């Protein structure tokens, strides 16, 4: 008797589940609604000839019954610039997709835009039309196309680039020996992943205060992913020993320093004897060094280098330099692309470097000096100076009217001359977390500089008779 009761109960439960299962599997054949995770699927600017990043949205079934979506199609069909994939099925018209009750499916989309004659960004549009039980829904697709000049693994002779369209460098570009590449004010240079500009001849970057020259990666979709400044998107600018008389004025160089394929991770690299004059420029968010010099010669004025994965400035193997009114700053800043600053000082100056067991040395020549500058960051020592114990190479350096952070005083026996410096006095940046390195009221850098022929700051503002240290004059 007991067994019969158990059997009856079990049968009843099974029957109940059977009814429930049948109810869940019933297809909604009339009416119903679909909802979507976006109103419009938008893409940021996409360079013609290159496919965009992939983005997606969801189609939701809010009913308690499954539905059959009879068609998910692009209005322009196979002629659309957009390509879609619906739950793993590619095509411009996907049919008969069943969607369970309270479930959703993904639509993935990319866009690949053909070149046009337009110089300015132009709009590309389509619609995805979704049909269920005779009712049509639509999700607009919108992207901005940008035509460009493409430099694909090219060797460049003497030329001046244009400003009507941006340049996209793919793989690499090389300025040959005895040739000059001039990049005028307003030019935008987008570097494809891991791309570099190799300079054996001369590079002249001639921006202005109102129209700078920009070097950055070509991933214009970073805003979509909420990390618009992503370190290491591309390589850098590399000046070889034959490269002379280079000029970089009013430029922004960012999101670089990729050391793939054995390259040195740096935004700018100078080989022995290469020369560069750099002014009114900013380097930031390099995954490696800012400026790395292996015995090169350079002048740097009114420059800001910050937020690097290695040194903002590394002078190795000696050379000759003159730095005036510059700011070098490294801090750990959070976020998706935030670089950590834990051990590399902001500035390192040596007359040697080691590669494995091999030591490369070169004299730091008399006349090398740093004036009116700030070296600051989040670790105890942000200025490192070191001399090779050898009579074959020299170390001559003058540091005047600078603020620097250092746990111990600079060594006095290696060839450093100091004048009117401030050690471990916080320069009071406006807000380094938002990359604002202007000075706050009360900064010890205010009126602490020495007057030179540099009469304006990085903002183009006049310096007074008692100039401030760093690249910005306090206002």
XYZ file of C-alpha atoms in Angstrom:
475
model
C 0.000 0.000 0.000
C 2.805 2.356 0.951
C 4.544 1.613 -2.334
C 1.352 2.430 -4.303
C 1.045 5.806 -2.558
C 4.655 6.676 -3.389
C 4.129 5.601 -6.994
C 0.974 7.739 -7.312
C 2.767 10.800 -5.873
C 5.739 10.294 -8.179
C 3.451 9.955 -11.181
C 1.623 13.143 -10.221
C 4.883 15.062 -9.895
C 6.100 13.751 -13.228
C 2.817 14.736 -14.871
C 3.045 18.216 -13.374
C 6.596 18.688 -14.701
C 5.458 17.355 -18.060
C 2.706 19.961 -18.248
C 5.144 22.655 -17.166
C 7.673 21.600 -19.787
C 5.041 21.614 -22.489
C 3.978 25.085 -21.416
C 7.564 26.442 -21.552
C 8.187 25.042 -24.997
C 5.050 26.537 -26.519
C 5.857 28.963 -29.329
C 4.333 32.434 -29.311
C 2.894 32.744 -32.823
C 1.027 36.055 -32.617
C 1.809 39.405 -31.048
C 4.619 39.753 -28.568
C 7.466 42.228 -28.306
C 11.221 42.330 -28.685
C 13.511 44.760 -26.869
C 17.081 45.818 -27.599
C 20.108 46.814 -25.543
C 20.756 49.875 -27.759
C 18.669 52.389 -29.655
C 21.432 52.973 -32.222
C 24.608 50.970 -32.805
C 27.357 53.576 -33.169
C 30.970 53.264 -34.227
C 33.661 55.866 -33.697
C 35.683 57.144 -36.642
C 36.952 54.316 -38.850
C 39.766 54.731 -41.363
C 38.759 53.646 -44.842
C 40.333 50.373 -45.999
C 40.548 49.132 -42.402
C 37.926 47.081 -40.605
C 36.651 48.508 -37.345
C 36.613 46.917 -33.945
C 33.731 44.536 -33.236
C 30.843 45.786 -31.174
C 27.589 44.140 -30.219
C 24.079 44.522 -28.923
C 21.456 42.160 -27.548
C 17.960 41.236 -28.687
C 15.723 40.323 -25.726
C 12.596 38.183 -25.574
C 10.651 39.447 -22.520
C 7.766 36.976 -23.006
C 7.132 33.823 -20.997
C 7.067 31.866 -24.256
C 9.741 31.288 -26.833
C 9.502 33.204 -30.094
C 10.670 32.713 -33.645
C 12.450 35.674 -35.201
C 11.760 35.098 -38.853
C 14.383 37.515 -40.167
C 17.348 39.547 -38.917
C 18.699 41.469 -41.885
C 20.618 44.543 -42.978
C 18.479 46.884 -45.034
C 21.233 47.347 -47.634
C 21.917 43.629 -47.737
C 25.238 42.527 -49.196
C 25.925 46.115 -50.324
C 26.190 47.305 -46.732
C 29.507 48.462 -45.296
C 28.480 46.687 -42.099
C 28.998 42.978 -41.456
C 27.046 41.104 -38.792
C 27.091 37.826 -36.942
C 23.956 36.664 -35.135
C 24.670 34.105 -32.430
C 27.497 32.620 -34.497
C 25.771 32.850 -37.885
C 27.245 35.358 -40.346
C 25.326 36.986 -43.164
C 23.282 40.008 -44.132
C 20.009 38.062 -43.711
C 19.750 35.480 -40.930
C 16.400 33.684 -40.754
C 14.330 31.672 -38.280
C 16.177 32.228 -35.037
C 14.300 30.793 -32.053
C 14.691 32.724 -28.835
C 13.675 31.104 -25.562
C 11.435 32.809 -23.033
C 13.211 35.531 -21.034
C 16.354 34.912 -23.093
C 18.521 37.023 -25.394
C 20.836 36.662 -28.355
C 23.909 38.608 -29.460
C 24.369 40.529 -32.672
C 28.048 41.295 -33.416
C 28.909 43.947 -35.986
C 31.922 45.470 -37.738
C 32.236 48.061 -40.478
C 34.686 48.298 -43.375
C 34.372 51.532 -45.353
C 35.548 52.070 -48.922
C 37.612 55.189 -49.707
C 35.861 58.284 -51.063
C 36.920 61.742 -52.200
C 35.956 63.307 -48.876
C 38.646 64.879 -46.715
C 36.526 65.346 -43.606
C 34.883 62.491 -41.698
C 31.667 61.340 -43.357
C 28.679 59.357 -42.123
C 27.948 55.756 -43.128
C 24.536 54.377 -42.166
C 22.347 51.303 -42.437
C 19.555 49.654 -40.462
C 19.136 46.201 -39.049
C 15.533 45.083 -39.506
C 14.245 42.386 -37.172
C 10.934 40.673 -37.977
C 8.863 38.623 -35.513
C 5.253 37.515 -35.996
C 4.814 39.978 -38.832
C 6.050 42.980 -36.839
C 9.230 44.806 -37.856
C 11.733 46.447 -35.515
C 14.785 48.410 -36.598
C 18.120 49.303 -35.034
C 20.032 52.062 -36.888
C 23.759 51.489 -37.546
C 25.979 54.573 -37.803
C 29.726 55.031 -38.349
C 32.047 57.855 -39.380
C 34.505 57.147 -42.164
C 37.828 58.945 -42.517
C 39.951 58.855 -45.643
C 43.700 59.009 -45.139
C 47.086 58.882 -46.784
C 48.535 55.441 -46.148
C 52.251 54.908 -45.662
C 52.751 51.145 -45.747
C 56.305 49.985 -45.098
C 57.744 52.763 -47.269
C 61.146 54.369 -47.682
C 60.696 58.124 -47.915
C 62.691 60.637 -49.913
C 62.541 64.391 -49.280
C 58.895 65.449 -49.049
C 56.406 67.559 -47.109
C 53.250 65.905 -45.888
C 49.827 67.440 -46.423
C 47.249 68.423 -43.835
C 43.959 67.860 -45.670
C 43.776 64.237 -44.511
C 45.555 62.326 -41.756
C 48.410 59.923 -42.401
C 48.261 56.296 -41.323
C 51.609 54.514 -41.010
C 51.394 50.738 -41.298
C 54.313 48.463 -40.372
C 56.952 51.207 -40.626
C 58.200 54.209 -42.537
C 61.835 55.095 -43.088
C 63.331 58.492 -43.878
C 66.413 57.643 -45.899
C 69.869 59.118 -45.342
C 70.323 62.641 -46.743
C 66.541 62.984 -47.139
C 64.184 65.239 -45.153
C 60.599 64.559 -44.118
C 58.734 67.726 -43.108
C 55.491 67.370 -41.146
C 53.732 70.762 -41.000
C 51.408 72.252 -38.407
C 48.041 70.551 -38.163
C 49.178 67.215 -39.531
C 47.788 64.132 -37.769
C 49.878 60.966 -37.875
C 48.202 57.717 -36.834
C 50.459 54.744 -36.277
C 49.083 51.248 -36.807
C 49.840 48.649 -34.132
C 53.606 48.226 -33.538
C 54.466 50.716 -36.321
C 57.543 52.929 -36.132
C 59.136 55.855 -37.914
C 62.829 55.230 -38.583
C 64.882 58.329 -39.365
C 68.257 57.933 -41.061
C 68.039 61.401 -42.611
C 66.192 64.362 -41.087
C 62.736 64.802 -39.570
C 61.231 68.264 -39.146
C 57.986 68.386 -37.158
C 56.838 72.000 -37.367
C 53.721 72.466 -35.284
C 52.502 75.720 -33.794
C 50.822 76.652 -30.533
C 47.417 76.790 -32.222
C 47.976 73.823 -34.535
C 50.215 71.139 -33.117
C 51.306 67.904 -34.793
C 49.869 64.717 -33.323
C 51.433 61.247 -33.239
C 49.185 58.528 -31.829
C 47.857 55.033 -32.491
C 45.190 54.427 -35.112
C 42.723 52.781 -32.730
C 40.083 55.499 -32.699
C 37.622 53.250 -30.897
C 39.291 53.587 -27.507
C 36.624 56.007 -26.295
C 34.058 53.276 -26.884
C 35.966 51.035 -24.489
C 36.452 53.874 -21.958
C 40.244 53.803 -22.219
C 41.071 56.351 -24.872
C 44.713 56.616 -23.786
C 46.148 53.115 -24.014
C 49.915 52.793 -23.575
C 51.961 50.842 -26.095
C 49.640 51.035 -29.096
C 52.585 51.713 -31.397
C 56.364 51.944 -31.367
C 58.053 55.333 -31.571
C 60.371 57.670 -33.463
C 63.887 56.256 -33.894
C 66.803 58.471 -34.913
C 69.864 56.605 -36.145
C 73.474 57.787 -35.953
C 73.373 59.292 -39.444
C 70.340 61.410 -38.509
C 71.148 65.103 -38.019
C 69.380 68.448 -37.541
C 66.073 66.946 -36.447
C 63.393 69.311 -35.116
C 60.244 68.542 -33.136
C 58.264 71.663 -32.212
C 54.729 71.796 -30.813
C 54.040 68.076 -31.056
C 52.041 65.624 -28.978
C 53.380 62.063 -28.933
C 51.231 59.628 -26.989
C 50.254 56.012 -26.307
C 53.502 54.643 -27.704
C 56.653 52.842 -26.565
C 55.830 49.364 -27.840
C 59.002 47.283 -27.910
C 57.712 44.426 -30.073
C 60.028 42.586 -32.477
C 63.132 43.422 -30.463
C 62.776 47.201 -30.687
C 63.664 49.454 -27.781
C 60.532 50.518 -25.905
C 60.626 54.306 -26.228
C 58.612 57.181 -27.653
C 61.832 58.717 -28.990
C 65.217 57.038 -29.304
C 68.474 58.742 -30.239
C 71.419 56.637 -31.318
C 75.027 57.842 -30.830
C 75.698 61.148 -32.626
C 72.082 61.675 -33.724
C 70.920 65.241 -33.009
C 67.510 66.625 -32.084
C 66.016 69.965 -31.059
C 62.713 69.418 -29.253
C 60.532 72.237 -27.962
C 57.008 72.981 -26.760
C 56.080 69.311 -26.949
C 54.460 66.640 -24.812
C 55.203 62.929 -24.567
C 52.939 60.822 -22.419
C 51.608 57.347 -21.847
C 54.610 55.566 -23.319
C 54.704 51.996 -22.102
C 58.495 52.314 -22.154
C 60.768 55.375 -22.040
C 59.804 58.902 -22.978
C 63.062 60.045 -24.560
C 65.925 57.544 -24.600
C 69.339 58.725 -25.748
C 72.290 56.416 -26.382
C 74.977 59.055 -26.698
C 72.921 61.408 -28.837
C 72.908 65.186 -28.764
C 69.711 67.055 -27.992
C 68.224 70.345 -26.866
C 64.912 70.237 -25.003
C 62.895 73.330 -24.077
C 59.376 73.762 -22.692
C 58.679 70.041 -22.841
C 56.539 67.830 -20.636
C 57.168 64.091 -20.408
C 54.966 62.157 -18.035
C 53.205 58.865 -17.347
C 55.756 56.431 -18.771
C 56.382 52.793 -17.932
C 60.150 53.358 -17.760
C 62.112 56.619 -17.386
C 60.587 59.804 -18.742
C 64.154 60.698 -19.736
C 67.030 58.236 -19.951
C 70.447 59.508 -21.010
C 72.703 56.502 -21.423
C 76.134 56.193 -22.962
C 76.798 59.892 -22.427
C 76.336 62.403 -25.213
C 75.555 66.111 -24.964
C 72.301 67.779 -23.945
C 70.816 71.110 -22.905
C 67.488 70.957 -21.036
C 65.646 74.132 -20.055
C 62.191 74.605 -18.501
C 61.059 70.989 -18.751
C 58.929 68.827 -16.473
C 59.506 65.102 -16.006
C 56.900 63.378 -13.859
C 56.003 59.769 -13.133
C 53.173 58.601 -10.892
C 51.110 55.442 -10.616
C 47.643 56.246 -11.872
C 44.779 53.754 -11.816
C 42.372 52.869 -14.590
C 42.331 50.476 -17.500
C 45.520 51.784 -19.058
C 47.140 53.231 -15.932
C 50.908 52.628 -15.804
C 52.512 51.615 -12.531
C 55.485 53.564 -11.231
C 57.346 51.447 -8.705
C 61.078 51.435 -9.391
C 62.262 53.339 -12.494
C 63.229 56.940 -11.638
C 61.758 59.705 -13.765
C 65.221 60.701 -15.020
C 68.374 58.599 -15.347
C 71.672 60.087 -16.541
C 74.665 57.796 -17.100
C 77.721 57.587 -19.314
C 77.246 53.847 -19.822
C 74.692 51.081 -20.006
C 74.859 47.333 -19.713
C 73.369 44.775 -22.076
C 73.922 41.412 -20.481
C 77.632 41.152 -19.752
C 78.575 43.864 -22.249
C 79.145 47.460 -21.125
C 78.693 50.298 -23.623
C 80.262 53.591 -22.568
C 80.482 57.142 -23.881
C 81.484 60.457 -22.370
C 78.833 62.808 -21.029
C 80.366 65.846 -22.628
C 81.173 69.155 -20.998
C 78.299 71.557 -21.598
C 75.602 69.042 -20.693
C 73.197 70.864 -18.412
C 69.695 70.988 -16.989
C 68.130 74.290 -15.930
C 64.790 75.473 -14.591
C 63.298 71.999 -14.636
C 61.246 69.704 -12.396
C 61.902 66.014 -11.785
C 59.196 64.501 -9.620
C 57.165 61.388 -8.993
C 55.887 58.785 -6.604
C 59.046 56.978 -5.482
C 61.852 58.083 -3.163
C 64.442 58.820 -5.827
C 63.378 60.264 -9.177
C 66.797 61.488 -10.349
C 69.514 58.896 -10.847
C 73.051 59.829 -11.922
C 75.813 57.297 -12.389
C 79.342 57.349 -13.798
C 81.331 54.404 -15.092
C 84.512 53.901 -13.085
C 86.842 54.357 -16.025
C 89.382 56.932 -17.156
C 88.323 56.440 -20.765
C 84.984 58.252 -20.458
C 84.033 61.482 -18.689
C 80.946 62.715 -16.874
C 80.287 66.464 -16.857
C 76.867 67.725 -15.790
C 75.510 71.019 -14.484
C 72.117 71.121 -12.741
C 70.854 74.607 -11.918
C 67.608 76.007 -10.497
C 65.792 72.682 -10.581
C 63.477 70.799 -8.243
C 64.218 67.112 -7.993
C 63.239 64.250 -5.737
C 66.020 62.112 -4.358
C 66.464 60.177 -1.119
C 70.152 61.072 -0.845
C 72.138 64.042 -2.074
C 73.690 63.753 -5.503
C 77.214 62.331 -5.539
C 79.831 65.069 -5.553
C 82.700 63.018 -6.918
C 81.469 62.069 -10.393
C 81.411 65.445 -12.131
C 78.104 67.057 -11.142
C 77.915 70.799 -10.441
C 74.786 72.042 -8.637
C 73.454 75.595 -8.351
C 70.330 76.779 -6.476
C 68.435 73.499 -6.639
C 65.583 72.376 -4.378
C 65.696 68.752 -3.278
C 62.527 67.002 -2.096
C 60.345 70.123 -2.170
C 56.980 69.118 -3.619
C 56.358 71.276 -6.716
C 52.600 71.173 -6.027
C 51.208 70.165 -9.387
C 47.630 71.210 -10.029
C 46.398 67.626 -10.405
C 48.785 64.938 -11.591
C 46.022 62.307 -11.549
C 44.325 64.141 -14.402
C 47.714 64.867 -16.012
C 47.650 68.567 -15.157
C 51.228 69.558 -14.314
C 50.665 73.286 -13.979
C 51.671 74.788 -10.643
C 49.458 75.551 -7.679
C 49.740 78.706 -5.655
C 52.507 78.312 -3.098
C 54.635 76.016 -5.237
C 58.363 76.292 -4.427
C 58.961 76.338 -8.184
C 57.359 79.779 -8.533
C 59.921 82.551 -9.188
C 62.733 80.071 -8.470
C 64.145 79.844 -11.980
C 66.931 81.736 -13.650
C 66.150 84.031 -16.559
C 67.142 82.727 -20.009
C 66.163 83.613 -23.550
C 63.112 81.327 -23.258
C 60.421 83.964 -22.784
C 57.230 81.873 -23.117
C 56.044 78.615 -21.546
C 54.422 75.467 -22.947
C 51.046 77.224 -22.963
C 52.525 80.108 -24.946
C 52.228 82.436 -21.948
C 54.940 84.973 -21.180
C 57.520 84.253 -18.510
C 58.349 87.118 -16.172
C 61.767 88.318 -15.059
C 61.753 85.694 -12.299
C 60.589 82.630 -14.216
C 59.144 79.524 -12.618
C 60.749 76.114 -12.787
C 59.181 73.583 -15.115
C 57.393 73.869 -18.432
C 54.517 76.006 -17.102
C 54.631 79.540 -15.737
C 52.227 79.981 -12.817
C 49.150 82.127 -13.473
